[in-house]
mmCIF file of C-alpha atoms and ligand atoms in Angstrom:
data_model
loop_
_atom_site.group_PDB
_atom_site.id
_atom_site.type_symbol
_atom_site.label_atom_id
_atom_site.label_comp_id
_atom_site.label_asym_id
_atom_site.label_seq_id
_atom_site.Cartn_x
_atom_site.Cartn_y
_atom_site.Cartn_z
ATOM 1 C CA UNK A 1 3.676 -148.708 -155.520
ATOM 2 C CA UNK A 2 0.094 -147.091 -155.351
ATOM 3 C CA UNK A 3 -0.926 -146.474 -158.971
ATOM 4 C CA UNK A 4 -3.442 -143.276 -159.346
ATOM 5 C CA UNK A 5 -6.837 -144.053 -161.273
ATOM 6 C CA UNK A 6 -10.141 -141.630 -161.304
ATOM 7 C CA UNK A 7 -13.485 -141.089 -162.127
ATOM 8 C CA UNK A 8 -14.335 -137.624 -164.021
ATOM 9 C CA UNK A 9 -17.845 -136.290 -164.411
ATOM 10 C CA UNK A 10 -20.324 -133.482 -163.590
ATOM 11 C CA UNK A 11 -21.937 -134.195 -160.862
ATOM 12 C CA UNK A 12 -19.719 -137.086 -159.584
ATOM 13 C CA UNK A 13 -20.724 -137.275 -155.981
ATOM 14 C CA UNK A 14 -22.897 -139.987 -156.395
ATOM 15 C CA UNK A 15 -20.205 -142.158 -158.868
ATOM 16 C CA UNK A 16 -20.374 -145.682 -157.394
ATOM 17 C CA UNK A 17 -17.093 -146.409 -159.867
ATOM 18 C CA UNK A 18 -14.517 -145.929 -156.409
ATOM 19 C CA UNK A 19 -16.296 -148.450 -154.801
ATOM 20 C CA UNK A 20 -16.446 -151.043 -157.574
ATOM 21 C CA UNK A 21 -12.422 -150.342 -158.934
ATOM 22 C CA UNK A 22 -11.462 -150.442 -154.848
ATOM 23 C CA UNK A 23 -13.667 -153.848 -154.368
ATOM 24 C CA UNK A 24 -12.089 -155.563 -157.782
ATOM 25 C CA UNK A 25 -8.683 -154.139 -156.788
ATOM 26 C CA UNK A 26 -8.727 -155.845 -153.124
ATOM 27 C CA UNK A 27 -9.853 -159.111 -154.802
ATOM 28 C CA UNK A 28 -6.974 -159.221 -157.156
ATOM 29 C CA UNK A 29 -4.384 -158.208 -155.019
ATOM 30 C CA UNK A 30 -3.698 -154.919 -156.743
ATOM 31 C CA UNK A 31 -2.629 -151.529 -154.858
ATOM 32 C CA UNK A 32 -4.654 -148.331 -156.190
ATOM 33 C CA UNK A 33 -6.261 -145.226 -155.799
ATOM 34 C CA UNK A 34 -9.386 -144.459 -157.074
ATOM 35 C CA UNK A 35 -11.115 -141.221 -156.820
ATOM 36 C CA UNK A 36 -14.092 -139.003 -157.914
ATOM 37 C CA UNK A 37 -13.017 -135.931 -159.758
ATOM 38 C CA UNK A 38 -15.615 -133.511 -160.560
ATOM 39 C CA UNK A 39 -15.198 -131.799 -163.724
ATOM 40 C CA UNK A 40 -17.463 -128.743 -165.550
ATOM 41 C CA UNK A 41 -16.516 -129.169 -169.438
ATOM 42 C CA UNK A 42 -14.692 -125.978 -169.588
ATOM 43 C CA UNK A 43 -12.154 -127.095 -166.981
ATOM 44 C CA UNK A 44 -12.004 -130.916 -167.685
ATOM 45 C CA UNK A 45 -8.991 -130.645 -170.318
ATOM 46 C CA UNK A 46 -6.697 -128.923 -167.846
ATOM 47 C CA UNK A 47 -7.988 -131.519 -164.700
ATOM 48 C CA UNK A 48 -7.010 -133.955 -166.921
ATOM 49 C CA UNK A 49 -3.914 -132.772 -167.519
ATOM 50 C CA UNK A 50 -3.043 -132.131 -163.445
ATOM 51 C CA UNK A 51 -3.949 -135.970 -163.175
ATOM 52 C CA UNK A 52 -1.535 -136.960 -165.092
ATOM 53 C CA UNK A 53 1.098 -134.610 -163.816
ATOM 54 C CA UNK A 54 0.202 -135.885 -160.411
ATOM 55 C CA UNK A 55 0.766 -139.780 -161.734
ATOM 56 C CA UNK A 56 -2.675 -140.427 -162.926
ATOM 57 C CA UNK A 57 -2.643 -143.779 -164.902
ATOM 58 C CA UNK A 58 -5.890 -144.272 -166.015
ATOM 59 C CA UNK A 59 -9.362 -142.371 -165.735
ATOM 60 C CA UNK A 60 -12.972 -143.517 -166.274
ATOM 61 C CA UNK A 61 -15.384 -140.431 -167.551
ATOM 62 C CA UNK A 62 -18.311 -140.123 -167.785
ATOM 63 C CA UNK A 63 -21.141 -137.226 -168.387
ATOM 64 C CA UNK A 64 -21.339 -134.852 -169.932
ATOM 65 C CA UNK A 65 -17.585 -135.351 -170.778
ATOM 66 C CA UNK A 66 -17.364 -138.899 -173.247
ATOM 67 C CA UNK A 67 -16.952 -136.628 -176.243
ATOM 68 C CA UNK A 68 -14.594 -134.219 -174.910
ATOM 69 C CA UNK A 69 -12.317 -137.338 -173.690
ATOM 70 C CA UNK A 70 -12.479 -138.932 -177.176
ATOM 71 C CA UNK A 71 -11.162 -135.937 -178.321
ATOM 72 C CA UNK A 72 -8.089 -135.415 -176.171
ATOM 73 C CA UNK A 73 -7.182 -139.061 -177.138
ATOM 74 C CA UNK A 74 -3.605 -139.904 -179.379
ATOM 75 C CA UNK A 75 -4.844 -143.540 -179.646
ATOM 76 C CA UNK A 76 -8.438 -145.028 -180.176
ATOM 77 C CA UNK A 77 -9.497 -148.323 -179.710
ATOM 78 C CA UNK A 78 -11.862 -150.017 -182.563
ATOM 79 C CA UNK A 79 -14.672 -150.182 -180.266
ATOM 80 C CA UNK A 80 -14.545 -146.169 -179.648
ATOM 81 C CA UNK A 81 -13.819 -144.958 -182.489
ATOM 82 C CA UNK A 82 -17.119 -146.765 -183.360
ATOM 83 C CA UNK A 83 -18.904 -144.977 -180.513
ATOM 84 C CA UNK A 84 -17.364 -141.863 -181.165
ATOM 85 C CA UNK A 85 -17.039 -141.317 -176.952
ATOM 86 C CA UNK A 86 -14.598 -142.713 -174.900
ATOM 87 C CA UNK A 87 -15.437 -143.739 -171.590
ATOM 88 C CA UNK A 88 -12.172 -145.463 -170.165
ATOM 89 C CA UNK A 89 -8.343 -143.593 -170.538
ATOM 90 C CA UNK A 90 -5.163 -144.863 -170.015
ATOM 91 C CA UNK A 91 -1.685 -142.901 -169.744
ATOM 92 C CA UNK A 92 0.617 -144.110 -172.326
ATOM 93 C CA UNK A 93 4.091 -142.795 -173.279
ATOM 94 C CA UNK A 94 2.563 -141.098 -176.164
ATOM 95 C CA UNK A 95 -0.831 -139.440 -174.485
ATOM 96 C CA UNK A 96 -4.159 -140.703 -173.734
ATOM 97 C CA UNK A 97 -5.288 -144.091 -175.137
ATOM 98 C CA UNK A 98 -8.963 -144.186 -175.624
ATOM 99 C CA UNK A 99 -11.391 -147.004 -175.057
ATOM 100 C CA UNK A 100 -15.369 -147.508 -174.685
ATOM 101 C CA UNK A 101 -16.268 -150.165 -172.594
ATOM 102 C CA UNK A 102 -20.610 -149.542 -172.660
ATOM 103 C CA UNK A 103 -21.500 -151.092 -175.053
ATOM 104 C CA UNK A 104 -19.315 -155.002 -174.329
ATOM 105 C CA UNK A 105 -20.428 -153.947 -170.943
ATOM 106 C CA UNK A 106 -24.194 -153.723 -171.339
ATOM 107 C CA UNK A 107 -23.773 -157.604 -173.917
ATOM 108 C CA UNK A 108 -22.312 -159.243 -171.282
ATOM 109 C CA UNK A 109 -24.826 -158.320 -168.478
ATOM 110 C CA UNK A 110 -27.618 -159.377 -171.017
ATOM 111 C CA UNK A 111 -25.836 -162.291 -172.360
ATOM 112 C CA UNK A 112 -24.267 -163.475 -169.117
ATOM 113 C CA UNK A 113 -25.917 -162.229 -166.383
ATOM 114 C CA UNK A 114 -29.138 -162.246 -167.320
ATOM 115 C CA UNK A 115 -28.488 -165.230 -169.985
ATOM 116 C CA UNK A 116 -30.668 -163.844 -173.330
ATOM 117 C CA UNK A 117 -29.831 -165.134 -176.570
ATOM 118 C CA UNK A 118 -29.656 -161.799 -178.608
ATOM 119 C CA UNK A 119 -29.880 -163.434 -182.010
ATOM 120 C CA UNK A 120 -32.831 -162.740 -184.230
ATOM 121 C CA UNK A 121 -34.483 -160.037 -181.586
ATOM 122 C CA UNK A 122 -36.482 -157.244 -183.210
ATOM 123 C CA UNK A 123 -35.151 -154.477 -180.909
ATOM 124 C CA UNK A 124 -35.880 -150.802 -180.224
ATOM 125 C CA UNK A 125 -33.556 -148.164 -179.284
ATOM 126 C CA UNK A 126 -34.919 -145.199 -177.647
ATOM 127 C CA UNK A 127 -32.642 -142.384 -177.373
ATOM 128 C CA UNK A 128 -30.086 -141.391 -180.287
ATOM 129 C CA UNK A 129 -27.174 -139.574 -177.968
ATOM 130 C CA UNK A 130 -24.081 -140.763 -176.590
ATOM 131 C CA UNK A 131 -25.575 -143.216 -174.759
ATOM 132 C CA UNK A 132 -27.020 -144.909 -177.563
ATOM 133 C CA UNK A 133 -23.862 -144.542 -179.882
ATOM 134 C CA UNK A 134 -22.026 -146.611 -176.975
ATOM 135 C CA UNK A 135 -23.970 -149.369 -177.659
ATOM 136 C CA UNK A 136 -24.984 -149.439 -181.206
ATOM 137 C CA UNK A 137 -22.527 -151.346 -182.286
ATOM 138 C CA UNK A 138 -22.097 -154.036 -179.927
ATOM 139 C CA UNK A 139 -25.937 -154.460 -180.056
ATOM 140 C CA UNK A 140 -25.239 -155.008 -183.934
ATOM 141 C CA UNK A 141 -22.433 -157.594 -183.556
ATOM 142 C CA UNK A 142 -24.949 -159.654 -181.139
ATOM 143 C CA UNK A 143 -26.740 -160.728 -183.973
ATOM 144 C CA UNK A 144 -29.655 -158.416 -183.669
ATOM 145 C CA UNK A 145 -32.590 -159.279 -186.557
ATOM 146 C CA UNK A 146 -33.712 -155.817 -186.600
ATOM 147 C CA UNK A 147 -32.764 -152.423 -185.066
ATOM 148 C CA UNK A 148 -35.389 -149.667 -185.030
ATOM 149 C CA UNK A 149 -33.788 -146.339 -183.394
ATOM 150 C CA UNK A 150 -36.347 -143.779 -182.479
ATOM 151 C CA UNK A 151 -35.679 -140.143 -180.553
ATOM 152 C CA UNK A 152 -37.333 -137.117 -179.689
ATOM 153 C CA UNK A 153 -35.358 -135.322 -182.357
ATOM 154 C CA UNK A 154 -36.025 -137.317 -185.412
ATOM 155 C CA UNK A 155 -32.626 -135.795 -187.516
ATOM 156 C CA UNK A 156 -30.249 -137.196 -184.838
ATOM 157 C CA UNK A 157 -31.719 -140.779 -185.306
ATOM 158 C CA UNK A 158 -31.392 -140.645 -188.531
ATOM 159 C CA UNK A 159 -27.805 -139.269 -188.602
ATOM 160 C CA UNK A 160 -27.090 -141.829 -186.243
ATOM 161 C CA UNK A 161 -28.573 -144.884 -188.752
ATOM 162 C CA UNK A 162 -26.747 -143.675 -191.609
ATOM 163 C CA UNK A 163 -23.487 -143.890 -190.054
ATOM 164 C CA UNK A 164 -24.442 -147.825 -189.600
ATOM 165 C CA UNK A 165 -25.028 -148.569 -193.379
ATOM 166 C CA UNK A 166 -27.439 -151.329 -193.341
ATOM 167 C CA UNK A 167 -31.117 -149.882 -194.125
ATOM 168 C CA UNK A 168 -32.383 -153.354 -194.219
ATOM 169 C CA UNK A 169 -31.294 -153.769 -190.381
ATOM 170 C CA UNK A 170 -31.155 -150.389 -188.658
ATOM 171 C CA UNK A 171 -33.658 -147.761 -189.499
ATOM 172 C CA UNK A 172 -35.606 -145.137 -187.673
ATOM 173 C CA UNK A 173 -39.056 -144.634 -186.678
ATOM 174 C CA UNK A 174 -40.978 -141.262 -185.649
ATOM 175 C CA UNK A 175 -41.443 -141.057 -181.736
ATOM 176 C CA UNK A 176 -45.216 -140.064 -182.226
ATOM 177 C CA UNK A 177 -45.653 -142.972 -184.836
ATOM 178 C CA UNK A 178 -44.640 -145.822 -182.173
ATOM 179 C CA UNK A 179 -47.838 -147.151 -181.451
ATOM 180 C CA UNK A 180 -47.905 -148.315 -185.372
ATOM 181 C CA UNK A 181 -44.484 -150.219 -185.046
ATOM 182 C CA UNK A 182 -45.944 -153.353 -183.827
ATOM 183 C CA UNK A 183 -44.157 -155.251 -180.986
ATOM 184 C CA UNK A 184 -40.001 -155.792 -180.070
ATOM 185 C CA UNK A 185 -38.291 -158.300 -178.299
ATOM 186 C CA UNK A 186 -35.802 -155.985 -176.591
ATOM 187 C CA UNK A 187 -36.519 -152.392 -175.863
ATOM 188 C CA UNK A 188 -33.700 -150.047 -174.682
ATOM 189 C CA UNK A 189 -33.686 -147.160 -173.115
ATOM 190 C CA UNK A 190 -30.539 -144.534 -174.184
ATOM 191 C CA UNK A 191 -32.522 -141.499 -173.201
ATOM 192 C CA UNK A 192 -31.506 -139.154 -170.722
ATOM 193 C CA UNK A 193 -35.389 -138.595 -169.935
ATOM 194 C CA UNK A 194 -35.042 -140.311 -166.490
ATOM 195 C CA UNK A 195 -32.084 -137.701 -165.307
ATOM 196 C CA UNK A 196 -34.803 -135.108 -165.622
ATOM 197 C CA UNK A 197 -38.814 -135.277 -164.929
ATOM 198 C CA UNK A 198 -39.383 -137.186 -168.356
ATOM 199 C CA UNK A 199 -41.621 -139.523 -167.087
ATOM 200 C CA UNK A 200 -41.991 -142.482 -169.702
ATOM 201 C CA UNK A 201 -45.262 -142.694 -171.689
ATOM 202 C CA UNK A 202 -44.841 -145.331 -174.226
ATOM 203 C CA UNK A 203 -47.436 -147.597 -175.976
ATOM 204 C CA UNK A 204 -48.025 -150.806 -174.153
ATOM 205 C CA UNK A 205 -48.152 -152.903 -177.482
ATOM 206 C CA UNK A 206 -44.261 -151.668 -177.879
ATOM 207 C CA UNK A 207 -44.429 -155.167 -175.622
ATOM 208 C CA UNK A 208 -43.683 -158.630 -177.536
ATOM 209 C CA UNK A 209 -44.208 -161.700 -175.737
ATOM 210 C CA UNK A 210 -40.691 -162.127 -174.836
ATOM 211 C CA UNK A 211 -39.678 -158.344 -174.827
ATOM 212 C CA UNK A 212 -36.946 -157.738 -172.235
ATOM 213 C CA UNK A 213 -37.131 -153.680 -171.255
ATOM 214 C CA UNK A 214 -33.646 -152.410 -170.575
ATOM 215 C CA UNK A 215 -32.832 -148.691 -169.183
ATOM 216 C CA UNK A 216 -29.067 -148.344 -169.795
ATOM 217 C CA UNK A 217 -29.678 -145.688 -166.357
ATOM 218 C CA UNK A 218 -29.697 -147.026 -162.712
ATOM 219 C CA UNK A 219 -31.178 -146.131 -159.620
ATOM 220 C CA UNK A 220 -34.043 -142.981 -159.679
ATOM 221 C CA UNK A 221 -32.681 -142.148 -163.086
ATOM 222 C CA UNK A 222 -34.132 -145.928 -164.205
ATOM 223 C CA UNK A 223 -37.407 -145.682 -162.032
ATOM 224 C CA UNK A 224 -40.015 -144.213 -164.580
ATOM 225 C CA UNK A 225 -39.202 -146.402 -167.791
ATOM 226 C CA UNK A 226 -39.036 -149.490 -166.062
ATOM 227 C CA UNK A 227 -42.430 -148.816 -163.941
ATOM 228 C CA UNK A 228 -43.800 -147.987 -167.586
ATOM 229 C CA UNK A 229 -42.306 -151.657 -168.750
ATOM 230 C CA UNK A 230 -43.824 -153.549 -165.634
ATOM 231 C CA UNK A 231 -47.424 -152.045 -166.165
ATOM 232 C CA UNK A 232 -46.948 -153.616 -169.473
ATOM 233 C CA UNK A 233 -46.279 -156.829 -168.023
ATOM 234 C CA UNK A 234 -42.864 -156.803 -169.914
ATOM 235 C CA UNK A 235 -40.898 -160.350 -169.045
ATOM 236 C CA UNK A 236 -38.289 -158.532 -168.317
ATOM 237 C CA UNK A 237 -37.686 -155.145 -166.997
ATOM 238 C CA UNK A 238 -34.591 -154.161 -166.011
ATOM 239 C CA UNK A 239 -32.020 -151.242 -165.058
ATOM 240 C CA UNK A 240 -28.496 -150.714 -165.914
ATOM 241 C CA UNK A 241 -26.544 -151.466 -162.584
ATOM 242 C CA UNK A 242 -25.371 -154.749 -164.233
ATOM 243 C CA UNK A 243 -24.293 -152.914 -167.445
ATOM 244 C CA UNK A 244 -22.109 -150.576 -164.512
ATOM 245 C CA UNK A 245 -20.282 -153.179 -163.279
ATOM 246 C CA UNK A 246 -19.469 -155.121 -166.441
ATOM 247 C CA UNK A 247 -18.092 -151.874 -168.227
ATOM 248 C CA UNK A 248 -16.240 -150.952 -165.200
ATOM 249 C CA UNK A 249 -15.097 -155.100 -165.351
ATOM 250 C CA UNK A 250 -13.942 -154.072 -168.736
ATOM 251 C CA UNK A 251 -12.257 -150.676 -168.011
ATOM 252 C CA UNK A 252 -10.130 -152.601 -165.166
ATOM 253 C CA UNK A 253 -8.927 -155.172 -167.653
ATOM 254 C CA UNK A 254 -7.928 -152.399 -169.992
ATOM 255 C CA UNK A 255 -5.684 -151.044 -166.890
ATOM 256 C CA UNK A 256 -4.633 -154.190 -165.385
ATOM 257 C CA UNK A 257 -4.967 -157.032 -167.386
ATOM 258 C CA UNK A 258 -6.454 -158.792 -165.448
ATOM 259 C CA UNK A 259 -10.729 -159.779 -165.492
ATOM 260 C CA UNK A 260 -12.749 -159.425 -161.959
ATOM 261 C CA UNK A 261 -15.351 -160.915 -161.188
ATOM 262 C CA UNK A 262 -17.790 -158.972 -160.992
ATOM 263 C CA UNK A 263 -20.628 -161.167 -159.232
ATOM 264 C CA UNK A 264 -20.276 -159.953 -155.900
ATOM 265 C CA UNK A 265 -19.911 -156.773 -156.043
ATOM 266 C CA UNK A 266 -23.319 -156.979 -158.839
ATOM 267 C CA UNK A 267 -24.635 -158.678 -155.272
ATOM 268 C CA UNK A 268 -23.462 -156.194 -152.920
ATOM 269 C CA UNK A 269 -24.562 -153.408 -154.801
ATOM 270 C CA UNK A 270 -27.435 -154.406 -155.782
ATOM 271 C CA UNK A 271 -28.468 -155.355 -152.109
ATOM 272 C CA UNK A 272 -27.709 -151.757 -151.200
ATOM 273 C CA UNK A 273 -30.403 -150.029 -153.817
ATOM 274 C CA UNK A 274 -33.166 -152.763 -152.421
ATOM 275 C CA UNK A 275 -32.159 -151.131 -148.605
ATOM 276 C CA UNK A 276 -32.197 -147.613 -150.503
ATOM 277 C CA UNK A 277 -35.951 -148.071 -152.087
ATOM 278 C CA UNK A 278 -36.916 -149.507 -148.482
ATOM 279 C CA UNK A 279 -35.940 -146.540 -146.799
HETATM 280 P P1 ATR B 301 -26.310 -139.243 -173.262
HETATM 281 O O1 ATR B 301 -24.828 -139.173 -173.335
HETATM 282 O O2 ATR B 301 -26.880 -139.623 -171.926
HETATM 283 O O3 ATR B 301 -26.884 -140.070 -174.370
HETATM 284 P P2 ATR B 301 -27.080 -136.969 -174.804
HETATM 285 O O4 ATR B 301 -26.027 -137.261 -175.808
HETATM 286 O O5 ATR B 301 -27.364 -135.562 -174.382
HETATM 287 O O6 ATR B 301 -26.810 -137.735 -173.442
HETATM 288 O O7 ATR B 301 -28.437 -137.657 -175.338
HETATM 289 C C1 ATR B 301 -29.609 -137.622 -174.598
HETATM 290 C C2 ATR B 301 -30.649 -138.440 -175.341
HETATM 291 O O8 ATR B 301 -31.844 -138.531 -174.555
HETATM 292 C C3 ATR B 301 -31.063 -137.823 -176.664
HETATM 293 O O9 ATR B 301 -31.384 -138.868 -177.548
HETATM 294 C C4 ATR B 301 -32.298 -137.019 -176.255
HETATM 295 O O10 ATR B 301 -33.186 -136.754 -177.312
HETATM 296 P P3 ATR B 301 -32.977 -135.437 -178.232
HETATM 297 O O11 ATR B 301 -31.915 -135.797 -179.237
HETATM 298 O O12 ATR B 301 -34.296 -135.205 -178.827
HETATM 299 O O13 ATR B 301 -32.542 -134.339 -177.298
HETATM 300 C C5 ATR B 301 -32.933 -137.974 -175.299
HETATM 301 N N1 ATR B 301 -33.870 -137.334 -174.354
HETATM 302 C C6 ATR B 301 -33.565 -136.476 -173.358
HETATM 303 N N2 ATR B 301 -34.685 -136.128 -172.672
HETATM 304 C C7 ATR B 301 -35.713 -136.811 -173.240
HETATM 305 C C8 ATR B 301 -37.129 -136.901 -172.983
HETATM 306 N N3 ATR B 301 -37.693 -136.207 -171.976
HETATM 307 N N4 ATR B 301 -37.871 -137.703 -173.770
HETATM 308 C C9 ATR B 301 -37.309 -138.408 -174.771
HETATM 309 N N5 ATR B 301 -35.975 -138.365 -175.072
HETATM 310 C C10 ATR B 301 -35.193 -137.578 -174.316
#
C-alpha cells in the first residue's frame, strides 16, 4: 500500500525533497508518495491536519514553519527539543512525533562526505536563527575547541549562547568587531542573508589556514558567501546541498527504518546545479 509523505513550506515550488524521498524510495524498494505542500503560517496547522486525515504518515517542513511544527508536536525527540524546531514529523497513534534532522545532517556531510576531523576547530557561526539552533548542538557534540556565534542582532546571539552553558566554549562576538577576532578553522553560515540581496562582506582574515567556509543554504541562496570565502582563498568553500541530502537521509530513516545511500543522488543533484550555473 502507497504510504502518503510531504514536504510543507512557503514557497515550496522549488523543494528538491520529492525528488530525493522518490530516488531513496525506488532504491529501497519502498512504495510512497511524496509531495510539495505549500503552506502560509496562518493556514499550516489546519493543512497539517487535512494530511493526516487524508493518510499522511510523515511530513518534512521547512521555512518559515520549523517552529510552528515543533509546536504542534505530542512527542519530541532529544535532538529537537535541543533545536527547539522540528524539521521531520511522523504520524503516531498519539499525534505528531517531532524530530530535527539539520544538524546530524550537516556532521555527516562534513565528517563523511567531505572527511574533516571536527575536533579542536575554532569555529564561527554566523547567523543566530533557526538555522543556527539546528545545528548548535551537533556542532558541540563534534568536539568543537571553540564556538564563537555572531549575528546582526547581537541580543539573539547571546540568548542563543546562554541556553548552551559553557562560556569557556561558546560565546558571542559583535558583527562590527569581527575583523578583531583573529582567524577560524570552520566558518558557517546560518544567515538567511543569501535568501535576500545580503551580499556577504566579511573580513578576509576571518580565514585560518585550514578554514573550511560552509553556507548551510544551496543554490543562489549560497552564491554570495561562498564567492566572499573563495576571494579569501578559503581551503574550503562550500554550500549546503550535501547537508540536504544527509538530513533528508536522516528524515527517511526516521520513517522507514531503513538508511539510503545518499551518494548518488549527492551526484545527480549536484550534476544538475553545475548544468544550472552553465546555463
Ligand atoms: P532561519 O530559520 O533561516 O535561521 P530566522 O530564524 O529568521 O531564519 O533567522 C535568520 C538569521 O539570519 C538571523 O540570525 C538573522 O539575523 P537577525 O537576528 O539580526 O535578524 C540573519 N540575517 C538575515 N539577514 C541578514 C543579513 N542581511 N545580514 C546578516 N544576517 C542576516
Amino acid at each position: 500500500m502507497t504510504s502518503h509523505f510531504a514536504v510543507f513550506g512557503h514557497p515550496i515550488a522549488h523543494s528538491l525533497s520529492p525528488r530525493i524521498h522518490a530516488a531513496y524510495a525506488r532504491a529501497n524498494d519502498i512504495d510512497l508518495e511524496y509531495r510539495a505542500i505549500d503552506a502560509a503560517p496562518e493556514h499550516f496547522k489546519d493543512q497539517l491536519a487535512s494530511f493526516h486525515r487524508d493518510g499522511g504518515a510523515g511530513a518534512n517542513v521547512t521555512l518559515p514553519l520549523k517552529l510552528q511544527a515543533y509546536g504542534y508536536c505530542t512527542e519530541l525527540s532529544a535532538a529537537a527539543q535541543r533545536a527547539g524546531t522540528v524539521n521531520t514529523l511522523r504520524r503516531s497513534a498519539g499525534g505528531w512525533s517531532g524530530h530535527n534532522t539539520d544538524g546530524a545532517g550537516l556532521i555527516r556531510d562534513l565528517t563523511e562526505r567531505h572527511s574533516l576531523d571536527l575536533r579542536d576547530r575554532r569555529t564561527l557561526l554566523l547567523g543566530a536563527g533557526g538555522a543556527a539552533r539546528g545545528v548548535l548542538w551537533p556542532l558541540l557534540d563534534s568536539g568543537l575547541r571553540e564556538l564563537v556565534i555572531c549575528n546582526r542582532t547581537a541580543e539573539t546571539a547571546d540568548r542563543l549562547a546562554d541556553s548552551v552553558g559553557d562560556p569557556a566554549r561558546v560565546h558571542t562576538r559583535y558583527w562590527d568587531d569581527l575583523a578583531q577576532q583573529g582567524s577560524f578553522d570552520l566558518i558557517i553560515n546560518a544567515t538567511s542573508a543569501g535568501h535576500g540581496d545580503g551580499a556577504f562582506s566579511l573580513p578576509f582574515s576571518l580565514i585560518g589556514a585550514r578554514a573550511t567556509c560552509y553556507d548551510l543554504s544551496y543554490g543562489n541562496a549560497a552564491r554570495s558567501f561562498i564567492a566572499w570565502a573563495r576571494a579569501a582563498n578559503a581551503a574550503q568553500a562550500l554550500d549546503g546541498l550535501g547537508m540536504l541530502v544527509e538530513q533528508a537521509a536522516e528524515s527517511f530513516e526516521f520513517w522507514h527504518g531503513v538508511r539510503p545511500e545518499t551518494e548518488a543522488v549527492y551526484a545527480q543533484l549536484r550534476a544538475s546545479f553545475l548544468s544550472d550555473a552553465a546555463d
